[in-house]
Short mmCIF file of C-alpha atoms in Angstrom, two decimals:
data_model
loop_
_atom_site.label_atom_id
_atom_site.label_comp_id
_atom_site.label_asym_id
_atom_site.label_seq_id
_atom_site.Cartn_x
_atom_site.Cartn_y
_atom_site.Cartn_z
CA UNK A 1 -9.91 14.10 -45.35
CA UNK A 2 -8.94 16.47 -43.02
CA UNK A 3 -11.20 15.72 -40.12
CA UNK A 4 -11.43 17.62 -36.60
CA UNK A 5 -13.69 15.06 -33.97
CA UNK A 6 -15.48 17.22 -31.40
CA UNK A 7 -17.38 15.88 -28.28
CA UNK A 8 -17.15 15.47 -24.54
CA UNK A 9 -14.48 13.36 -22.95
CA UNK A 10 -15.72 9.74 -23.40
CA UNK A 11 -18.17 10.75 -26.25
CA UNK A 12 -16.39 7.82 -28.42
CA UNK A 13 -14.48 10.34 -30.60
CA UNK A 14 -11.32 7.62 -30.27
CA UNK A 15 -13.51 4.90 -31.48
CA UNK A 16 -14.82 6.87 -34.45
CA UNK A 17 -11.14 7.72 -35.34
CA UNK A 18 -10.15 4.24 -35.22
CA UNK A 19 -12.65 2.76 -37.26
CA UNK A 20 -12.12 5.78 -39.90
CA UNK A 21 -8.04 4.83 -39.78
CA UNK A 22 -8.68 1.29 -40.73
CA UNK A 23 -11.15 1.68 -43.47
CA UNK A 24 -9.51 4.86 -45.30
CA UNK A 25 -5.93 4.84 -44.04
CA UNK A 26 -5.69 8.44 -42.79
CA UNK A 27 -3.51 9.81 -40.05
CA UNK A 28 -4.83 9.34 -36.18
CA UNK A 29 -3.75 12.30 -34.57
CA UNK A 30 -4.78 12.08 -30.94
CA UNK A 31 -3.47 14.98 -28.31
CA UNK A 32 -4.75 12.38 -25.47
CA UNK A 33 -2.78 9.43 -26.73
CA UNK A 34 0.43 11.94 -27.39
CA UNK A 35 0.24 13.45 -23.94
CA UNK A 36 0.17 10.23 -22.47
CA UNK A 37 3.08 9.02 -24.20
CA UNK A 38 4.91 11.88 -22.99
CA UNK A 39 3.91 11.41 -19.56
CA UNK A 40 5.28 7.74 -19.76
CA UNK A 41 8.43 8.95 -21.34
CA UNK A 42 9.03 11.65 -18.73
CA UNK A 43 9.48 14.09 -21.29
CA UNK A 44 9.60 18.09 -20.41
CA UNK A 45 6.30 18.47 -22.34
CA UNK A 46 4.99 15.41 -20.32
CA UNK A 47 5.94 16.79 -17.05
CA UNK A 48 4.41 19.96 -17.39
CA UNK A 49 1.39 18.34 -18.82
CA UNK A 50 0.87 15.79 -16.25
CA UNK A 51 -0.45 18.14 -13.26
CA UNK A 52 -3.14 19.36 -15.70
CA UNK A 53 -4.26 15.93 -16.94
CA UNK A 54 -4.56 14.47 -13.09
CA UNK A 55 -6.74 17.33 -12.34
CA UNK A 56 -9.06 16.87 -15.28
CA UNK A 57 -7.76 20.25 -16.70
CA UNK A 58 -7.14 21.48 -20.26
CA UNK A 59 -3.31 21.68 -21.07
CA UNK A 60 -2.21 25.40 -21.85
CA UNK A 61 -2.94 26.32 -25.42
CA UNK A 62 0.99 26.73 -26.46
CA UNK A 63 1.66 23.02 -25.11
CA UNK A 64 -1.19 21.39 -27.01
CA UNK A 65 -0.37 23.50 -30.23
CA UNK A 66 3.34 22.33 -30.05
CA UNK A 67 2.35 19.00 -29.64
CA UNK A 68 0.59 18.57 -32.86
CA UNK A 69 2.29 20.91 -35.00
CA UNK A 70 5.01 17.73 -35.41
CA UNK A 71 2.53 14.97 -36.61
CA UNK A 72 0.40 17.34 -38.93
CA UNK A 73 3.58 17.78 -40.90
CA UNK A 74 4.62 14.09 -40.88
CA UNK A 75 4.22 12.10 -44.08
CA UNK A 76 1.63 9.84 -43.10
CA UNK A 77 -0.65 13.00 -42.53
CA UNK A 78 0.06 14.51 -46.14
CA UNK A 79 -3.33 12.05 -47.47
CA UNK A 80 -5.47 13.37 -44.48
CA UNK A 81 -5.68 13.32 -41.12
CA UNK A 82 -8.28 13.08 -38.18
CA UNK A 83 -7.63 15.29 -35.09
CA UNK A 84 -8.77 13.81 -31.90
CA UNK A 85 -8.67 15.97 -28.86
CA UNK A 86 -7.65 19.30 -30.70
CA UNK A 87 -8.54 22.11 -30.96
CA UNK A 88 -10.11 22.33 -27.57
CA UNK A 89 -11.23 25.97 -27.61
CA UNK A 90 -11.56 28.60 -30.29
CA UNK A 91 -8.11 30.00 -29.95
CA UNK A 92 -6.43 27.00 -30.48
CA UNK A 93 -8.69 26.56 -33.80
CA UNK A 94 -7.60 29.73 -35.12
CA UNK A 95 -4.20 28.79 -34.46
CA UNK A 96 -4.69 25.67 -36.45
CA UNK A 97 -6.46 27.22 -39.20
CA UNK A 98 -3.32 29.57 -39.64
CA UNK A 99 -0.87 26.51 -39.30
CA UNK A 100 -2.52 24.54 -41.79
CA UNK A 101 -2.60 27.30 -44.02
CA UNK A 102 0.82 27.99 -44.00
CA UNK A 103 1.01 24.16 -45.16
CA UNK A 104 -1.44 24.79 -48.02
CA UNK A 105 -4.16 22.76 -46.15
CA UNK A 106 -7.57 23.27 -44.49
CA UNK A 107 -10.25 21.28 -42.36
CA UNK A 108 -12.91 19.62 -44.15
CA UNK A 109 -15.27 19.05 -41.59
CA UNK A 110 -15.63 19.08 -37.70
CA UNK A 111 -17.84 16.04 -36.62
CA UNK A 112 -19.59 16.36 -33.45
CA UNK A 113 -19.97 13.16 -31.39
CA UNK A 114 -23.09 13.92 -29.32
CA UNK A 115 -23.62 12.07 -25.89
CA UNK A 116 -25.52 13.42 -22.86
CA UNK A 117 -23.32 14.58 -19.90
CA UNK A 118 -24.82 11.43 -17.38
CA UNK A 119 -24.06 8.90 -19.97
CA UNK A 120 -20.74 10.07 -20.20
CA UNK A 121 -20.03 9.96 -16.47
CA UNK A 122 -21.21 6.29 -16.04
CA UNK A 123 -19.50 5.19 -19.30
CA UNK A 124 -16.05 6.73 -17.99
CA UNK A 125 -16.16 5.99 -14.51
CA UNK A 126 -16.66 2.37 -15.21
CA UNK A 127 -13.82 2.26 -17.84
CA UNK A 128 -10.71 0.31 -17.41
CA UNK A 129 -7.65 0.44 -19.67
CA UNK A 130 -4.90 -2.11 -19.99
CA UNK A 131 -1.49 -1.51 -18.63
CA UNK A 132 0.41 -3.41 -21.43
CA UNK A 133 -1.75 -2.95 -24.52
CA UNK A 134 -3.89 0.26 -24.03
CA UNK A 135 -7.27 -1.90 -24.49
CA UNK A 136 -10.26 0.06 -23.30
CA UNK A 137 -12.87 -2.13 -21.52
CA UNK A 138 -15.09 -1.92 -18.63
CA UNK A 139 -14.88 -2.88 -15.10
CA UNK A 140 -16.41 -6.07 -15.78
CA UNK A 141 -13.03 -6.85 -17.24
CA UNK A 142 -11.11 -8.58 -14.74
CA UNK A 143 -7.96 -8.63 -16.96
CA UNK A 144 -7.75 -7.49 -20.66
CA UNK A 145 -9.68 -9.85 -23.26
CA UNK A 146 -6.52 -8.97 -25.91
CA UNK A 147 -3.41 -9.76 -23.97
CA UNK A 148 -4.67 -10.84 -20.45
CA UNK A 149 -2.51 -7.75 -19.14
CA UNK A 150 -3.61 -5.95 -16.00
CA UNK A 151 -6.89 -3.65 -16.36
CA UNK A 152 -6.75 -0.45 -13.93
CA UNK A 153 -8.60 2.92 -13.84
CA UNK A 154 -6.75 5.84 -14.90
CA UNK A 155 -6.65 8.71 -12.83
CA UNK A 156 -8.73 10.89 -14.76
CA UNK A 157 -11.49 8.30 -14.86
CA UNK A 158 -12.61 8.60 -11.36
CA UNK A 159 -16.22 10.00 -11.09
CA UNK A 160 -15.05 13.37 -9.69
CA UNK A 161 -12.70 14.01 -12.09
CA UNK A 162 -14.70 13.26 -15.04
CA UNK A 163 -17.24 15.85 -13.68
CA UNK A 164 -14.68 18.43 -13.61
CA UNK A 165 -13.48 17.37 -17.04
CA UNK A 166 -17.11 17.61 -18.49
CA UNK A 167 -17.53 21.17 -16.72
CA UNK A 168 -14.26 22.23 -18.41
CA UNK A 169 -15.49 21.05 -21.90
CA UNK A 170 -18.77 23.10 -21.50
CA UNK A 171 -16.76 26.21 -20.62
CA UNK A 172 -13.84 25.84 -23.06
CA UNK A 173 -14.72 23.34 -25.92
CA UNK A 174 -18.13 23.76 -26.65
CA UNK A 175 -18.05 27.42 -28.04
CA UNK A 176 -15.78 25.12 -30.76
CA UNK A 177 -19.11 23.72 -32.24
CA UNK A 178 -20.35 27.48 -32.80
CA UNK A 179 -17.09 28.15 -34.59
CA UNK A 180 -17.18 25.35 -36.82
CA UNK A 181 -21.17 25.69 -37.68
CA UNK A 182 -20.07 29.38 -38.36
CA UNK A 183 -17.76 28.13 -41.26
CA UNK A 184 -20.31 25.46 -42.44
CA UNK A 185 -17.96 22.68 -41.46
CA UNK A 186 -20.19 21.16 -38.72
CA UNK A 187 -21.81 17.37 -38.74
CA UNK A 188 -23.22 15.80 -36.35
CA UNK A 189 -23.82 12.30 -34.93
CA UNK A 190 -25.52 10.77 -31.97
CA UNK A 191 -23.10 8.87 -30.00
CA UNK A 192 -25.17 7.44 -27.60
CA UNK A 193 -25.96 4.22 -29.91
CA UNK A 194 -24.49 0.65 -30.72
CA UNK A 195 -21.03 1.05 -31.95
CA UNK A 196 -21.87 0.01 -35.64
CA UNK A 197 -24.87 2.22 -35.65
CA UNK A 198 -22.69 5.57 -34.63
CA UNK A 199 -20.02 4.36 -37.19
CA UNK A 200 -22.96 4.02 -39.97
CA UNK A 201 -23.75 7.34 -39.16
CA UNK A 202 -20.51 8.80 -39.22
CA UNK A 203 -19.96 7.61 -42.84
CA UNK A 204 -23.34 9.08 -43.79
CA UNK A 205 -22.48 12.50 -42.13
CA UNK A 206 -19.21 12.62 -44.20
CA UNK A 207 -20.58 11.44 -47.39
CA UNK A 208 -18.40 8.32 -47.44
#
């Protein structure tokens, strides 16, 4: 299973990826997680990326490509991988196809987690994240249900930034749907449902 996850920020791609990883043991390559780790670690790449992330803009193509090349080549990705947050535009998709071809590999499926924009705005602007363990909850969580750590709102989860992220997604990332549809690789699932229902739809769409 070599899978590209598509969908707007907050559509639930990360949740879908976590469930597939838990059941099938494939590698989860999340550019969001990789970028946040680079920012937290103060790496050169992280410093460059932070200004784009804080504004809700996409990081430049080359920076994103450099970020995913190493995990794609890692041992744990050889039995399959889920790309979450990459590619973000058709130029990155073409480069990804080229990089994978050089490794003797290819994308098996592009799965679109489809959610209406207003649902995403409400979902993300009320999202809270644990500083200690990274658990994702809501504004109703005073402390982390998993580790009792402090819950906070990420800089890119305020409503103005969320709206900008969705605008960027529509301009840059939604053409990927047409790109993968043209390759006959696109599958779609309604992400505005209960978590179990969404995952059932994912497995059905992927034939698992």
